[in-house]
PDB file of C-alpha atoms in Angstrom:
ATOM      1  CA  MET A  14      15.997 -21.240 -14.560  1.00 72.00           C
ATOM      2  CA  ASN A  15      16.371 -18.017 -16.713  1.00 87.00           C
ATOM      3  CA  ILE A  16      15.741 -14.675 -16.321  1.00 91.00           C
ATOM      4  CA  PHE A  17      11.580 -15.236 -16.524  1.00 91.00           C
ATOM      5  CA  LEU A  18      10.778 -17.463 -14.381  1.00 93.00           C
ATOM      6  CA  ILE A  19      12.789 -15.635 -11.368  1.00 94.00           C
ATOM      7  CA  ASN A  20      10.488 -12.351 -12.649  1.00 95.00           C
ATOM      8  CA  ILE A  21       7.378 -14.488 -13.142  1.00 96.00           C
ATOM      9  CA  LEU A  22       8.163 -16.444  -8.827  1.00 96.00           C
ATOM     10  CA  SER A  23       9.404 -12.920  -7.613  1.00 96.00           C
ATOM     11  CA  VAL A  24       5.746 -11.863  -8.752  1.00 97.00           C
ATOM     12  CA  LEU A  25       4.359 -14.646  -6.769  1.00 97.00           C
ATOM     13  CA  PHE A  26       5.701 -14.689  -4.064  1.00 97.00           C
ATOM     14  CA  CYS A  27       5.985 -10.265  -3.207  1.00 97.00           C
ATOM     15  CA  LEU A  28       2.109 -11.167  -4.195  1.00 98.00           C
ATOM     16  CA  ILE A  29       2.080 -14.427  -1.484  1.00 98.00           C
ATOM     17  CA  VAL A  30       4.092 -12.661   1.451  1.00 97.00           C
ATOM     18  CA  GLY A  31       1.345  -9.302   0.656  1.00 97.00           C
ATOM     19  CA  TYR A  32      -2.207 -11.542   0.343  1.00 98.00           C
ATOM     20  CA  LEU A  33      -1.152 -13.776   3.624  1.00 97.00           C
ATOM     21  CA  ILE A  34       0.276 -10.601   5.859  1.00 97.00           C
ATOM     22  CA  GLY A  35      -3.173  -8.770   4.722  1.00 96.00           C
ATOM     23  CA  SER A  36      -5.446 -11.290   5.694  1.00 96.00           C
ATOM     24  CA  ILE A  37      -5.058 -11.065   9.167  1.00 95.00           C
ATOM     25  CA  SER A  38      -7.995  -9.090   9.847  1.00 94.00           C
ATOM     26  CA  THR A  39      -6.487  -6.472  12.308  1.00 94.00           C
ATOM     27  CA  SER A  40     -10.129  -5.119  13.784  1.00 94.00           C
ATOM     28  CA  VAL A  41     -11.389  -8.960  13.538  1.00 94.00           C
ATOM     29  CA  TRP A  42      -8.922 -10.122  16.103  1.00 94.00           C
ATOM     30  CA  VAL A  43      -8.844  -7.210  18.695  1.00 94.00           C
ATOM     31  CA  GLY A  44     -12.612  -7.263  18.714  1.00 94.00           C
ATOM     32  CA  LYS A  45     -13.157 -10.911  19.550  1.00 93.00           C
ATOM     33  CA  VAL A  46     -10.337 -11.195  21.706  1.00 93.00           C
ATOM     34  CA  PHE A  47     -10.418  -7.386  24.361  1.00 94.00           C
ATOM     35  CA  PHE A  48     -14.676  -6.948  23.344  1.00 93.00           C
ATOM     36  CA  HIS A  49     -15.654 -10.133  22.207  1.00 92.00           C
ATOM     37  CA  GLN A  50     -17.450  -8.807  18.953  1.00 94.00           C
ATOM     38  CA  ASP A  51     -17.149  -8.539  15.277  1.00 94.00           C
ATOM     39  CA  PRO A  52     -17.423  -5.166  13.641  1.00 93.00           C
ATOM     40  CA  ARG A  53     -18.681  -6.754  10.284  1.00 93.00           C
ATOM     41  CA  ASN A  54     -21.782  -7.985  12.726  1.00 93.00           C
ATOM     42  CA  TYR A  55     -22.512  -4.256  13.512  1.00 91.00           C
ATOM     43  CA  GLY A  56     -22.666  -0.877  12.277  1.00 84.00           C
ATOM     44  CA  SER A  57     -21.670  -0.933   8.615  1.00 82.00           C
ATOM     45  CA  HIS A  58     -20.803  -4.589   9.003  1.00 87.00           C
ATOM     46  CA  ASN A  59     -17.360  -3.477   8.327  1.00 88.00           C
ATOM     47  CA  ALA A  60     -13.797  -4.674   8.962  1.00 90.00           C
ATOM     48  CA  GLY A  61     -11.768  -1.282   8.631  1.00 87.00           C
ATOM     49  CA  GLY A  62     -10.840   0.898  11.995  1.00 88.00           C
ATOM     50  CA  THR A  63     -13.633   3.526  11.021  1.00 86.00           C
ATOM     51  CA  ASN A  64     -15.756   1.192  11.804  1.00 89.00           C
ATOM     52  CA  ALA A  65     -14.421  -0.333  14.874  1.00 91.00           C
ATOM     53  CA  GLY A  66     -14.230   3.159  15.882  1.00 88.00           C
ATOM     54  CA  ARG A  67     -17.532   3.366  16.239  1.00 87.00           C
ATOM     55  CA  LEU A  68     -18.049   0.470  18.281  1.00 90.00           C
ATOM     56  CA  TRP A  69     -15.544   0.332  20.398  1.00 93.00           C
ATOM     57  CA  GLY A  70     -13.861   4.030  20.552  1.00 90.00           C
ATOM     58  CA  LYS A  71     -12.342   6.482  18.827  1.00 87.00           C
ATOM     59  CA  LYS A  72      -8.110   5.621  20.261  1.00 91.00           C
ATOM     60  CA  VAL A  73      -9.485   1.720  19.067  1.00 93.00           C
ATOM     61  CA  GLY A  74     -10.106   2.717  15.646  1.00 91.00           C
ATOM     62  CA  PHE A  75      -6.948   4.913  15.503  1.00 91.00           C
ATOM     63  CA  CYS A  76      -4.768   2.113  17.016  1.00 94.00           C
ATOM     64  CA  ILE A  77      -6.659  -0.272  14.276  1.00 95.00           C
ATOM     65  CA  ILE A  78      -5.855   2.243  11.505  1.00 92.00           C
ATOM     66  CA  VAL A  79      -1.864   2.115  11.932  1.00 93.00           C
ATOM     67  CA  LEU A  80      -1.791  -1.507  12.759  1.00 95.00           C
ATOM     68  CA  ASP A  81      -2.987  -2.026   9.256  1.00 95.00           C
ATOM     69  CA  MET A  82      -0.787   0.781   7.764  1.00 93.00           C
ATOM     70  CA  LEU A  83       1.854  -1.217   8.752  1.00 94.00           C
ATOM     71  CA  LYS A  84       0.676  -4.874   8.194  1.00 95.00           C
ATOM     72  CA  THR A  85       1.100  -3.236   4.451  1.00 94.00           C
ATOM     73  CA  ILE A  86       4.562  -1.235   5.138  1.00 92.00           C
ATOM     74  CA  ILE A  87       6.553  -4.784   7.201  1.00 94.00           C
ATOM     75  CA  PRO A  88       5.573  -7.252   3.520  1.00 95.00           C
ATOM     76  CA  ILE A  89       6.875  -3.992   1.545  1.00 94.00           C
ATOM     77  CA  TYR A  90      10.079  -3.579   3.156  1.00 92.00           C
ATOM     78  CA  LEU A  91      10.573  -8.085   3.984  1.00 95.00           C
ATOM     79  CA  CYS A  92      10.198  -8.216   0.100  1.00 95.00           C
ATOM     80  CA  TRP A  93      12.172  -5.080  -0.416  1.00 92.00           C
ATOM     81  CA  VAL A  94      14.603  -6.749   2.394  1.00 92.00           C
ATOM     82  CA  LEU A  95      14.724 -10.156   1.058  1.00 95.00           C
ATOM     83  CA  LEU A  96      15.502  -9.438  -2.542  1.00 95.00           C
ATOM     84  CA  THR A  97      17.876  -6.760  -2.015  1.00 92.00           C
ATOM     85  CA  PHE A  98      20.348  -7.753   0.675  1.00 93.00           C
ATOM     86  CA  VAL A  99      19.845 -12.346   0.563  1.00 94.00           C
ATOM     87  CA  PRO A 100      22.855 -13.416  -1.694  1.00 93.00           C
ATOM     88  CA  PHE A 101      22.133 -15.865  -4.026  1.00 91.00           C
ATOM     89  CA  LYS A 102      24.473 -18.237  -6.177  1.00 91.00           C
ATOM     90  CA  PHE A 103      23.792 -17.482 -10.171  1.00 88.00           C
ATOM     91  CA  SER A 104      25.867 -19.397 -12.858  1.00 87.00           C
ATOM     92  CA  GLY A 105      24.767 -20.421 -16.748  1.00 84.00           C
ATOM     93  CA  ILE A 106      22.025 -18.074 -16.852  1.00 85.00           C
ATOM     94  CA  GLU A 107      22.178 -15.979 -19.780  1.00 84.00           C
ATOM     95  CA  GLY A 108      22.376 -12.570 -19.221  1.00 81.00           C
ATOM     96  CA  ILE A 109      23.616 -12.740 -15.631  1.00 88.00           C
ATOM     97  CA  PRO A 110      27.674 -12.791 -14.803  1.00 88.00           C
ATOM     98  CA  ASP A 111      28.021 -15.799 -12.699  1.00 90.00           C
ATOM     99  CA  GLY A 112      28.595 -14.636  -9.443  1.00 90.00           C
ATOM    100  CA  THR A 113      26.925 -14.525  -5.805  1.00 92.00           C
ATOM    101  CA  ARG A 114      24.537 -11.456  -5.355  1.00 92.00           C
ATOM    102  CA  ALA A 115      20.824 -10.406  -4.650  1.00 94.00           C
ATOM    103  CA  LEU A 116      18.208 -11.143  -6.987  1.00 94.00           C
ATOM    104  CA  MET A 117      17.914  -7.485  -7.908  1.00 93.00           C
ATOM    105  CA  PRO A 118      20.306  -4.305  -6.834  1.00 91.00           C
ATOM    106  CA  LYS A 119      19.395  -1.952  -4.593  1.00 85.00           C
ATOM    107  CA  ALA A 120      16.640   0.934  -4.741  1.00 78.00           C
ATOM    108  CA  LEU A 121      19.649   3.553  -6.117  1.00 76.00           C
ATOM    109  CA  ASP A 122      20.731   1.039  -9.109  1.00 82.00           C
ATOM    110  CA  LEU A 123      17.245   0.243 -10.433  1.00 81.00           C
ATOM    111  CA  TYR A 124      17.794   1.816 -14.441  1.00 79.00           C
ATOM    112  CA  THR A 125      20.561   2.060 -14.474  1.00 82.00           C
ATOM    113  CA  GLU A 126      23.563   0.062 -16.107  1.00 89.00           C
ATOM    114  CA  ALA A 127      24.714  -1.328 -12.933  1.00 89.00           C
ATOM    115  CA  ALA A 128      20.940  -3.179 -12.957  1.00 90.00           C
ATOM    116  CA  GLN A 129      21.836  -4.946 -16.132  1.00 91.00           C
ATOM    117  CA  ALA A 130      24.151  -7.601 -13.586  1.00 91.00           C
ATOM    118  CA  TYR A 131      20.786  -8.433 -11.918  1.00 94.00           C
ATOM    119  CA  PRO A 132      17.596 -10.812 -12.623  1.00 94.00           C
ATOM    120  CA  ILE A 133      14.849  -8.710 -11.370  1.00 94.00           C
ATOM    121  CA  ARG A 134      15.744  -5.094 -12.671  1.00 92.00           C
ATOM    122  CA  TRP A 135      12.035  -3.217 -11.635  1.00 92.00           C
ATOM    123  CA  GLY A 136      10.389  -2.287  -8.442  1.00 90.00           C
ATOM    124  CA  VAL A 137       8.551  -5.775  -7.918  1.00 94.00           C
ATOM    125  CA  TYR A 138       8.557  -5.720  -4.325  1.00 94.00           C
ATOM    126  CA  TRP A 139       5.358  -2.938  -4.548  1.00 94.00           C
ATOM    127  CA  LEU A 140       3.012  -5.849  -5.685  1.00 96.00           C
ATOM    128  CA  ALA A 141       3.047  -6.864  -1.872  1.00 96.00           C
ATOM    129  CA  GLY A 142       0.522  -3.967  -1.325  1.00 95.00           C
ATOM    130  CA  VAL A 143      -1.547  -5.347  -3.749  1.00 97.00           C
ATOM    131  CA  GLY A 144      -1.725  -8.422  -2.172  1.00 97.00           C
ATOM    132  CA  VAL A 145      -2.175  -6.171   0.991  1.00 97.00           C
ATOM    133  CA  ALA A 146      -5.039  -4.764  -0.454  1.00 96.00           C
ATOM    134  CA  LEU A 147      -6.796  -7.934  -1.823  1.00 97.00           C
ATOM    135  CA  GLY A 148      -5.730  -9.396   1.995  1.00 96.00           C
ATOM    136  CA  HIS A 149      -7.436  -7.218   4.245  1.00 96.00           C
ATOM    137  CA  CYS A 150     -10.547  -6.592   1.833  1.00 95.00           C
ATOM    138  CA  PHE A 151     -11.087 -10.544   1.201  1.00 96.00           C
ATOM    139  CA  PRO A 152      -9.159 -12.017   3.840  1.00 95.00           C
ATOM    140  CA  LEU A 153      -8.256 -15.483   3.598  1.00 94.00           C
ATOM    141  CA  PHE A 154      -8.525 -15.778   8.438  1.00 91.00           C
ATOM    142  CA  ALA A 155     -11.560 -13.940   8.411  1.00 91.00           C
ATOM    143  CA  ASN A 156     -14.176 -15.641   5.634  1.00 91.00           C
ATOM    144  CA  PHE A 157     -13.024 -13.313   2.947  1.00 94.00           C
ATOM    145  CA  ARG A 158     -14.975 -10.805   4.726  1.00 92.00           C
ATOM    146  CA  GLY A 159     -12.416  -7.183   5.461  1.00 93.00           C
ATOM    147  CA  GLY A 160     -12.688  -3.855   5.409  1.00 92.00           C
ATOM    148  CA  LYS A 161     -11.676  -1.194   2.343  1.00 93.00           C
ATOM    149  CA  GLY A 162      -8.603  -0.939   1.834  1.00 92.00           C
ATOM    150  CA  ALA A 163      -8.274   2.484   2.588  1.00 92.00           C
ATOM    151  CA  ALA A 164      -5.435   1.883   5.333  1.00 92.00           C
ATOM    152  CA  CYS A 165      -3.626  -0.372   3.029  1.00 93.00           C
ATOM    153  CA  PHE A 166      -3.979   1.952   0.882  1.00 92.00           C
ATOM    154  CA  MET A 167      -2.255   5.146   3.158  1.00 91.00           C
ATOM    155  CA  GLY A 168       0.546   2.658   4.129  1.00 90.00           C
ATOM    156  CA  THR A 169       1.528   1.953   1.214  1.00 90.00           C
ATOM    157  CA  THR A 170       1.910   5.297  -0.555  1.00 88.00           C
ATOM    158  CA  VAL A 171       3.933   6.046   3.326  1.00 85.00           C
ATOM    159  CA  ALA A 172       6.057   3.568   2.894  1.00 82.00           C
ATOM    160  CA  SER A 173       7.307   4.908  -0.827  1.00 79.00           C
ATOM    161  CA  SER A 174       8.088   9.662   0.443  1.00 75.00           C
ATOM    162  CA  TRP A 175       7.076  11.970   2.131  1.00 71.00           C
ATOM    163  CA  MET A 176       5.496  13.553  -0.793  1.00 74.00           C
ATOM    164  CA  LEU A 177       4.189  10.812  -2.511  1.00 76.00           C
ATOM    165  CA  GLY A 178       2.635   9.474   1.163  1.00 77.00           C
ATOM    166  CA  PHE A 179       2.051  12.423   3.654  1.00 77.00           C
ATOM    167  CA  ILE A 180       1.325  15.026   1.444  1.00 82.00           C
ATOM    168  CA  PRO A 181      -1.828  12.982   0.476  1.00 83.00           C
ATOM    169  CA  ASP A 182      -2.631  11.750   4.232  1.00 81.00           C
ATOM    170  CA  PHE A 183      -2.530  15.409   5.267  1.00 86.00           C
ATOM    171  CA  PHE A 184      -4.978  15.913   2.123  1.00 88.00           C
ATOM    172  CA  TYR A 185      -7.184  12.964   3.748  1.00 87.00           C
ATOM    173  CA  LEU A 186      -7.289  15.059   7.318  1.00 87.00           C
ATOM    174  CA  GLY A 187      -8.246  18.132   5.677  1.00 90.00           C
ATOM    175  CA  ILE A 188     -10.558  16.770   3.763  1.00 91.00           C
ATOM    176  CA  LEU A 189     -11.521  15.008   6.662  1.00 88.00           C
ATOM    177  CA  LYS A 190     -12.070  17.915   8.883  1.00 88.00           C
ATOM    178  CA  TRP A 191     -13.580  20.105   6.474  1.00 89.00           C
ATOM    179  CA  LYS A 192     -16.666  17.262   5.328  1.00 87.00           C
ATOM    180  CA  LYS A 193     -16.147  15.483   8.316  1.00 87.00           C
ATOM    181  CA  MET A 194     -17.233  12.236   6.338  1.00 91.00           C
ATOM    182  CA  VAL A 195     -14.706   9.071   6.554  1.00 89.00           C
ATOM    183  CA  SER A 196     -15.735   7.892   2.994  1.00 91.00           C
ATOM    184  CA  LEU A 197     -15.614  11.125   1.712  1.00 93.00           C
ATOM    185  CA  SER A 198     -12.095  11.634   2.339  1.00 93.00           C
ATOM    186  CA  ALA A 199     -10.656   8.184   1.818  1.00 92.00           C
ATOM    187  CA  ILE A 200     -12.119   8.025  -2.203  1.00 94.00           C
ATOM    188  CA  LEU A 201     -10.759  11.936  -2.263  1.00 94.00           C
ATOM    189  CA  GLN A 202      -6.861  10.713  -1.290  1.00 92.00           C
ATOM    190  CA  GLY A 203      -6.827   7.980  -3.440  1.00 93.00           C
ATOM    191  CA  ALA A 204      -7.684  10.163  -6.620  1.00 94.00           C
ATOM    192  CA  PHE A 205      -5.915  12.718  -5.508  1.00 93.00           C
ATOM    193  CA  SER A 206      -2.672  10.512  -4.216  1.00 92.00           C
ATOM    194  CA  THR A 207      -3.409   8.615  -8.111  1.00 93.00           C
ATOM    195  CA  LEU A 208      -3.016  11.900  -9.815  1.00 93.00           C
ATOM    196  CA  VAL A 209       0.499  13.676  -7.688  1.00 88.00           C
ATOM    197  CA  THR A 210       2.612   9.733  -8.433  1.00 89.00           C
ATOM    198  CA  TRP A 211       1.234   9.778 -11.679  1.00 92.00           C
ATOM    199  CA  THR A 212       2.369  13.582 -12.346  1.00 89.00           C
ATOM    200  CA  TRP A 213       5.777  12.350 -10.625  1.00 84.00           C
ATOM    201  CA  VAL A 214       6.976   9.749 -12.329  1.00 84.00           C
ATOM    202  CA  ILE A 215       6.148  11.323 -16.062  1.00 88.00           C
ATOM    203  CA  LEU A 216       8.393  14.328 -14.969  1.00 83.00           C
ATOM    204  CA  VAL A 217      11.640  11.732 -13.698  1.00 77.00           C
ATOM    205  CA  ALA A 218      10.590   9.985 -17.052  1.00 78.00           C
ATOM    206  CA  THR A 219      10.474  12.407 -19.337  1.00 82.00           C
ATOM    207  CA  GLY A 220      13.596  14.357 -17.931  1.00 75.00           C
ATOM    208  CA  VAL A 221      11.787  16.907 -17.028  1.00 78.00           C
ATOM    209  CA  ILE A 222      12.847  16.479 -13.085  1.00 69.00           C
ATOM    210  CA  GLN A 223      16.575  16.161 -13.975  1.00 63.00           C
ATOM    211  CA  GLY A 224      19.995  15.423 -12.288  1.00 54.00           C
ATOM    212  CA  ASP A 225      20.594  12.437  -9.186  1.00 54.00           C
ATOM    213  CA  TRP A 226      17.001  13.113  -8.581  1.00 51.00           C
ATOM    214  CA  ARG A 227      17.015  10.079  -7.366  1.00 51.00           C
ATOM    215  CA  VAL A 228      17.798  11.478  -3.339  1.00 49.00           C
ATOM    216  CA  PHE A 229      15.776  14.496  -4.247  1.00 49.00           C
ATOM    217  CA  PRO A 230      13.617  15.374  -0.588  1.00 46.00           C
ATOM    218  CA  MET A 231      11.023  14.009  -1.762  1.00 47.00           C
ATOM    219  CA  TYR A 232      12.377  10.666  -2.289  1.00 50.00           C
ATOM    220  CA  GLY A 233      12.489   8.228   0.418  1.00 52.00           C
ATOM    221  CA  PRO A 234      15.786   6.516   0.336  1.00 48.00           C
ATOM    222  CA  SER A 235      15.091   3.317   0.045  1.00 60.00           C
ATOM    223  CA  LEU A 236      12.268   2.132  -2.101  1.00 74.00           C
ATOM    224  CA  PHE A 237      12.138   3.224  -5.734  1.00 75.00           C
ATOM    225  CA  PRO A 238       8.452   5.114  -6.865  1.00 76.00           C
ATOM    226  CA  ASP A 239       8.928   4.184 -10.572  1.00 82.00           C
ATOM    227  CA  ILE A 240       5.921   3.298 -13.126  1.00 89.00           C
ATOM    228  CA  THR A 241       5.449   0.337 -11.127  1.00 91.00           C
ATOM    229  CA  TYR A 242       4.782   1.775  -7.827  1.00 91.00           C
ATOM    230  CA  ALA A 243       2.051   3.986  -9.773  1.00 92.00           C
ATOM    231  CA  CYS A 244       0.354   1.095 -11.126  1.00 95.00           C
ATOM    232  CA  VAL A 245       0.209  -0.274  -7.616  1.00 95.00           C
ATOM    233  CA  VAL A 246      -1.187   2.954  -6.674  1.00 94.00           C
ATOM    234  CA  THR A 247      -3.866   3.150  -9.022  1.00 96.00           C
ATOM    235  CA  PHE A 248      -4.813  -0.262  -8.675  1.00 96.00           C
ATOM    236  CA  MET A 249      -5.312   0.410  -4.657  1.00 96.00           C
ATOM    237  CA  ALA A 250      -6.929   3.261  -4.981  1.00 95.00           C
ATOM    238  CA  SER A 251     -10.039   1.794  -7.449  1.00 96.00           C
ATOM    239  CA  LEU A 252      -9.964  -1.202  -5.302  1.00 96.00           C
ATOM    240  CA  MET A 253     -10.643   0.835  -2.161  1.00 95.00           C
ATOM    241  CA  ILE A 254     -12.830   3.297  -4.472  1.00 94.00           C
ATOM    242  CA  LEU A 255     -15.037   0.260  -5.436  1.00 94.00           C
ATOM    243  CA  ARG A 256     -15.278  -1.003  -1.793  1.00 93.00           C
ATOM    244  CA  HIS A 257     -16.788   2.714  -1.129  1.00 93.00           C
ATOM    245  CA  HIS A 258     -19.973   1.872  -3.789  1.00 91.00           C
ATOM    246  CA  GLU A 259     -22.735   1.413  -1.230  1.00 91.00           C
ATOM    247  CA  ASN A 260     -21.059   5.197   0.939  1.00 90.00           C
ATOM    248  CA  ILE A 261     -20.501   6.711  -2.651  1.00 93.00           C
ATOM    249  CA  GLY A 262     -24.694   6.174  -3.114  1.00 93.00           C
ATOM    250  CA  ARG A 263     -25.466   7.505   0.366  1.00 91.00           C
ATOM    251  CA  ILE A 264     -22.821  10.416   0.022  1.00 92.00           C
ATOM    252  CA  VAL A 265     -24.937  11.823  -2.623  1.00 92.00           C
ATOM    253  CA  ASN A 266     -28.137  11.556  -1.616  1.00 93.00           C
ATOM    254  CA  GLY A 267     -26.565  13.121   1.637  1.00 89.00           C
ATOM    255  CA  THR A 268     -27.655  10.677   3.905  1.00 89.00           C
ATOM    256  CA  GLU A 269     -23.718   9.585   4.418  1.00 88.00           C
ATOM    257  CA  ARG A 270     -23.156   9.465   8.712  1.00 85.00           C
ATOM    258  CA  LYS A 271     -20.802  12.098   9.216  1.00 85.00           C
ATOM    259  CA  ILE A 272     -17.654  11.912  12.578  1.00 77.00           C
ATOM    260  CA  THR A 273     -18.423  14.309  15.231  1.00 74.00           C
ATOM    261  CA  TRP A 274     -15.080  14.008  17.231  1.00 66.00           C
ATOM    262  CA  MET A 275     -13.137  16.315  14.941  1.00 63.00           C
ATOM    263  CA  LYS A 276     -13.479  20.084  16.044  1.00 61.00           C
TER     264      LYS A 276
END
C-alpha cells in the first residue's frame, strides 16, 4: 500500500461515514415515532427543521435543527479522532519512516515539517461534512427524499471555529429577524460564510496573517480550517442554495412564507 492509496481510502471512509450518518433523517423519524406523520407529506414537503417546526411547533423544529447540526459535527470529529489518534504500523512505505503512528498528524502539526512522517497531510476529515450533506439531502434510509442542508452547513461551520462558525450563524439570525424568511437567511448565510472562509484561508496562505496563527483566537483548537475546509464550505453552501431554488423563485415573486414566532 502506498501514500496515494491511503489517501484515497481515507477520502472514501470520511465520505461514507458522513453519508450514512447524514442519511438518518431526524425529522422523518421524529415525525413517525412521536406524531405518526411524515413531514414530507405536509407543508413544504421537506424533511428539514423548518417544516417540522411549522407542523409540530417551534420547539420541536428547533430540536430537530440542533440534532441535524450534531449529526454533522459528530462524524467530522469521529473521523478526526480515528485518523489522528488510532495507531497504525508502517513498514516499507516510500516517504514514510517505519514505525507506529496515526495516519495523520494532529491539527497544529499539519502543513509543518512534522507532517512529513505521516501519509495523510491535509484536513481530509472535513469531507465527512460533504457526506453528511449528501446524506441529509438524499438519505439512503428515507427514499432519498431529505432536507435542504442548512442545518448541516451550520454544523460544519460551528465545528471549525467561533469566527468561521458562530459569527455567520449570528448573521443568519440577524437576517431572519429582519426579513422573517428562513430560506433567505440560509442562502445569505451560506454566501457570507463562504466569503469569510475564503478570506481567512487566503490571508493565512499569503502570509498577511503571520506568527503562530494556529492558536489565534479565531481558530478552533482541534480541527484545521484550511483550503480543504474552504472547498467543503463552498460545496455545501452551493448545494444548500440549489436545494432552495423554489424558495428563491418565491422570494423574487414576493410570495415566500414568513415566520411569525420571532418578534
